[in-house]
Short mmCIF file of C-alpha atoms in Angstrom, two decimals:
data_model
loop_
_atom_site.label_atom_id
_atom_site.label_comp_id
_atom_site.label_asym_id
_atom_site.label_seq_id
_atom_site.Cartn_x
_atom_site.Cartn_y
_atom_site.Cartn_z
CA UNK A 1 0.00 0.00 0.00
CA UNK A 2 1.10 3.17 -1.07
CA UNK A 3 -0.20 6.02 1.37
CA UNK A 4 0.73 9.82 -0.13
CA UNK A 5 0.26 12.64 2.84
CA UNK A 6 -0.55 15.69 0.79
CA UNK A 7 -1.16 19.27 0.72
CA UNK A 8 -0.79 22.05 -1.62
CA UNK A 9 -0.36 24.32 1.30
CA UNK A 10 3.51 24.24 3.45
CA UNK A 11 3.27 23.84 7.18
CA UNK A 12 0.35 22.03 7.52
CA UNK A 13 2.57 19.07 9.90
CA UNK A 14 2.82 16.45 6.53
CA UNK A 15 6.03 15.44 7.66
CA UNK A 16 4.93 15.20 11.21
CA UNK A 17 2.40 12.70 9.97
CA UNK A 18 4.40 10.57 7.56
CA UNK A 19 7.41 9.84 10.25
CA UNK A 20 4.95 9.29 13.05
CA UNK A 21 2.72 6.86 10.74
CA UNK A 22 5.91 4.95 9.39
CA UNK A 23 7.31 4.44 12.72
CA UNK A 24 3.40 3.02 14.24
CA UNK A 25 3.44 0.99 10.99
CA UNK A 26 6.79 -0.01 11.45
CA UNK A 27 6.33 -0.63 15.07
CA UNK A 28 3.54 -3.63 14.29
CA UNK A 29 5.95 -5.69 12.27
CA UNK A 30 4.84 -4.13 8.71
CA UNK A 31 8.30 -3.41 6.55
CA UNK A 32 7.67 0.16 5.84
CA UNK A 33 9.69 2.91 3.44
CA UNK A 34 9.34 6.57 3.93
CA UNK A 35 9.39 8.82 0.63
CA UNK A 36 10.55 12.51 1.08
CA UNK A 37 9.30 13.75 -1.71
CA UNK A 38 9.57 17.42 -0.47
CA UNK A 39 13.36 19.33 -1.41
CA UNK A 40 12.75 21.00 1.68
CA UNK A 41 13.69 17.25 3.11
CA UNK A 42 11.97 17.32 6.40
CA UNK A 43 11.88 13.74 6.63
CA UNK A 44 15.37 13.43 5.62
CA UNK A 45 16.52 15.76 8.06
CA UNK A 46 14.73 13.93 11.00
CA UNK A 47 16.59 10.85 9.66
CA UNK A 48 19.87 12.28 9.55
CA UNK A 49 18.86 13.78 13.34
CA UNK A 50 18.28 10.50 15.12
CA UNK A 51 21.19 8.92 16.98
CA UNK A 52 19.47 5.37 17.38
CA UNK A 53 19.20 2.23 14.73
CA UNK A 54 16.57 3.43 12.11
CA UNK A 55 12.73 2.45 12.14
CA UNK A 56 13.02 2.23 8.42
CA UNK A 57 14.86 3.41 5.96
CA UNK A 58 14.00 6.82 4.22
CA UNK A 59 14.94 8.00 0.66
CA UNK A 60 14.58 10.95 -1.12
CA UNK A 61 12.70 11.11 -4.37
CA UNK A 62 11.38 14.58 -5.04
CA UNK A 63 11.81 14.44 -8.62
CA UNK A 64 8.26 14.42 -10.81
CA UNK A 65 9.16 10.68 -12.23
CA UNK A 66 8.27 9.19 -9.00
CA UNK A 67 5.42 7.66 -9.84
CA UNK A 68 7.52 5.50 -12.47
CA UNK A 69 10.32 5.13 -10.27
CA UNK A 70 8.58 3.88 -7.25
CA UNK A 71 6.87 0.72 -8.06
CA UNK A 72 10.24 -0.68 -7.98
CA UNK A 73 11.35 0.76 -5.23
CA UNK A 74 8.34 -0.27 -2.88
CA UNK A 75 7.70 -3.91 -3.85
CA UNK A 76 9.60 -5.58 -0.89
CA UNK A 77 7.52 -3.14 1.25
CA UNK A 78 4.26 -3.59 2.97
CA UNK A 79 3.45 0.18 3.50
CA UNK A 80 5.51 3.13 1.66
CA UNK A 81 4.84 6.22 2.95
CA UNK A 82 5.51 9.72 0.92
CA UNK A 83 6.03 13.06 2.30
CA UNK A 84 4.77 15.14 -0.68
CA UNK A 85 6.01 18.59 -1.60
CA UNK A 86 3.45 21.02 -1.12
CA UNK A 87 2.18 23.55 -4.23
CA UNK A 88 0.75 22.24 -7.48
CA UNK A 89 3.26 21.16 -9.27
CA UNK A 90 5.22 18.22 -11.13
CA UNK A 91 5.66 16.81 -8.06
CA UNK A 92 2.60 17.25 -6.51
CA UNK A 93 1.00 15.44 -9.42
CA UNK A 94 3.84 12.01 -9.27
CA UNK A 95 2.90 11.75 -5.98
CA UNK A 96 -0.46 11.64 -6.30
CA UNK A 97 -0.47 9.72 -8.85
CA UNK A 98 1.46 7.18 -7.27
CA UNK A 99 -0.45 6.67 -4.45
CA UNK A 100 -2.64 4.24 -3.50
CA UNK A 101 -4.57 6.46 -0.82
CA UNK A 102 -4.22 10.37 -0.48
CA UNK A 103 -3.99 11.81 3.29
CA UNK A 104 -4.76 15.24 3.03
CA UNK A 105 -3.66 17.23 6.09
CA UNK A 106 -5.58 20.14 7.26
CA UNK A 107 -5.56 22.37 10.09
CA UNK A 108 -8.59 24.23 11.81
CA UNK A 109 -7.53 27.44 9.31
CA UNK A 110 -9.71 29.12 6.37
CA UNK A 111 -6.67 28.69 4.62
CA UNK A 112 -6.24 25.25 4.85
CA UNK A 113 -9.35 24.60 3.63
CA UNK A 114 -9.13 26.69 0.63
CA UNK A 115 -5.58 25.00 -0.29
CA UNK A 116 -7.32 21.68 0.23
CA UNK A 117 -9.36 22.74 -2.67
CA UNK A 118 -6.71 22.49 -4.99
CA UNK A 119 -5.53 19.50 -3.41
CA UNK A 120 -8.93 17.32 -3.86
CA UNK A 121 -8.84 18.65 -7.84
CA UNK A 122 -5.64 17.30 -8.36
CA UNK A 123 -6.88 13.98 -6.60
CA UNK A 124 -10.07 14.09 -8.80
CA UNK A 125 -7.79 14.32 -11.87
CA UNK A 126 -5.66 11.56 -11.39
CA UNK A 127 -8.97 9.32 -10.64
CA UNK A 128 -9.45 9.54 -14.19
CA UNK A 129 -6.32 7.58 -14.99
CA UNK A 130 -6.60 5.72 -11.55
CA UNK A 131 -10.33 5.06 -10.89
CA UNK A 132 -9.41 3.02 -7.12
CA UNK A 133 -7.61 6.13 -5.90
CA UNK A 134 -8.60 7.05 -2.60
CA UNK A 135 -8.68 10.14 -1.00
CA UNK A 136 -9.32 11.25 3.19
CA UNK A 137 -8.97 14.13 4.96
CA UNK A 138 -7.03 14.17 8.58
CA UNK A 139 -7.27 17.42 10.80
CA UNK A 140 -3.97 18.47 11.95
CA UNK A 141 -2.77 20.69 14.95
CA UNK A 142 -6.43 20.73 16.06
CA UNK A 143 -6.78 22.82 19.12
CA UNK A 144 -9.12 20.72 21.76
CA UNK A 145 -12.21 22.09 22.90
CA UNK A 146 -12.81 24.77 20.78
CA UNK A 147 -15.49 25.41 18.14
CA UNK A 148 -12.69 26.47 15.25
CA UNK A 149 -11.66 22.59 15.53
CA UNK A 150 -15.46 21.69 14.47
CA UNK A 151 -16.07 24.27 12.20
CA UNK A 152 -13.49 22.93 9.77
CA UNK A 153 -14.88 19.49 9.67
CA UNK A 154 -18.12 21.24 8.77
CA UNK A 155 -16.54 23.55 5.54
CA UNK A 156 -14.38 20.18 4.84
CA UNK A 157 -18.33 18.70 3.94
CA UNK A 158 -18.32 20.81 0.71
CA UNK A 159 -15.80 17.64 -0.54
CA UNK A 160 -18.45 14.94 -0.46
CA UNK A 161 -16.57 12.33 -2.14
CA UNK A 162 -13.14 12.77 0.20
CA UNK A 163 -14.23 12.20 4.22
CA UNK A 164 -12.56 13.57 7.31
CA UNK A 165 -11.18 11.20 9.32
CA UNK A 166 -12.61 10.33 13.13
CA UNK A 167 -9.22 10.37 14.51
CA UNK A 168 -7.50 14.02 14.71
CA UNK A 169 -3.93 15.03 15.88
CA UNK A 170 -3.84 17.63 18.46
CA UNK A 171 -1.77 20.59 18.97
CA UNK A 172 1.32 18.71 21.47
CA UNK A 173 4.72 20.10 22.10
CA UNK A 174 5.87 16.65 21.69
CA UNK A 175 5.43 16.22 18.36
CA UNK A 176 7.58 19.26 17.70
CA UNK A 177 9.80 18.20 20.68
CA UNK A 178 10.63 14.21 19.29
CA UNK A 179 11.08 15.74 15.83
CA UNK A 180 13.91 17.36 17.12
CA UNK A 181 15.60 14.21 18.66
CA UNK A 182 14.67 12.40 15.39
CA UNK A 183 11.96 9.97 17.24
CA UNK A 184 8.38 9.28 16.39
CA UNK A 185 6.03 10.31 19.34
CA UNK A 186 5.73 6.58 20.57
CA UNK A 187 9.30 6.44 21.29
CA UNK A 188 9.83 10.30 22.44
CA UNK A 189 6.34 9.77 25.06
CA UNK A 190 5.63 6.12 25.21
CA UNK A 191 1.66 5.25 26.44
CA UNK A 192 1.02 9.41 25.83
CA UNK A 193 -1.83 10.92 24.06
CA UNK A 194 -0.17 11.73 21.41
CA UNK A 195 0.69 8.37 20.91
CA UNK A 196 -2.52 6.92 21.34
CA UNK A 197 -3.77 9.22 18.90
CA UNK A 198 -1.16 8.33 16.12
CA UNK A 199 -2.03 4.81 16.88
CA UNK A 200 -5.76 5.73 15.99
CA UNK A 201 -4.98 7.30 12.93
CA UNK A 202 -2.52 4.73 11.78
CA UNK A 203 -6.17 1.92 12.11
CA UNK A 204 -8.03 4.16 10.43
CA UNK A 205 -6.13 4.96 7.59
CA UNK A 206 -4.84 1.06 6.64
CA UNK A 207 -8.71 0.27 7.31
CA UNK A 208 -9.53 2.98 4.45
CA UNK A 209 -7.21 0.72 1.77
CA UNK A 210 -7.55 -2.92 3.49
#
């Protein structure tokens, strides 16, 4: 399964998600492969960071062929994961179209939702070409107990054929905090919320594709 977390908007935590998914993934037994798809090279950079034995290995493919180049690439793997670049471009597109499911982060921000616009049309494209393409939305840096955090689900409605996921990530200093020290949540916070919440996401999003 090929699992693309994309936005066409920067800073909306894809990177956060893809390393923290990889890791839960990799943490049941799957073999797993994280794409960094983005030339900033977030997830490259958190690889380079960590001082332990790696979760899984991470490469860096942000070149618009991708979607050629990875089939080969991700065949002794149960789950690949890609960071995508954000903005509509070449690369946008590869990764899309390589994916078997599209994560779309967004965060409790007008802006986010308008960006996701662009996002779901370039998802709606490549379903032409690739009719089992799947598409979800996750909100991001959600801040608890507040009506902004519902109101977003509500405008993400207008995109009836891509759903919002039950399980959100909340705003935590220790995502920000194990990025740093180049661990996932789970290893930075063991048996925290935030972990229990990537856990979450991680079931709903292979139950989406399985």
């Amino acid at each position: 399964m090929i699992i693309g977390i994309l936005s066409q908007k920067g800073g909306v935590g894809k990177s956060t998600i893809s390393i923290n998914l990889a890791a839960t993934l990799a943490s049941r037994g799957k073999r797993v492969l994280l794409i960094d798809a983005d030339p900033q090279g977030s997830a490259m950079a958190w690889s380079s960071a960590r001082e332990g034995d790696p979760l899984f290995p991470v490469i860096g493919m942000a070149k618009p062929t991708l979607h050629k180049d990875l089939p080969e690439v991700a065949r002794d793997y149960d789950h690949v994961i890609i960071d995508g670049a954000p903005r509509v471009n070449d690369l946008g597109r590869a990764a899309i179209i390589a994916s078997d499911l599209v994560v779309i982060p967004v965060q409790p921000s007008p802006y986010d939702v308008w960006a996701a616009a662009e996002t779901v049309q370039l998802v709606r494209e490549a379903q032409q070409f690739k009719p089992n393409l799947k598409a979800v939305f996750v909100i991001n840096r959600k801040i608890a107990n507040t009506a902004i955090g519902r109101d977003v689900v509500g405008a993400l409605g207008q995109f009836d054929d891509v759903p919002v996921l039950a399980t959100a990530l909340t705003q935590r200093v220790v995502y920000a905090e194990s990025a740093g020290a180049g661990l996932s949540v789970a290893e930075a916070a063991p048996g925290s919320e935030g972990a229990r919440e990537v856990e979450r996401l991680a079931d709903e999003i292979v139950g989406v594709v399985s």
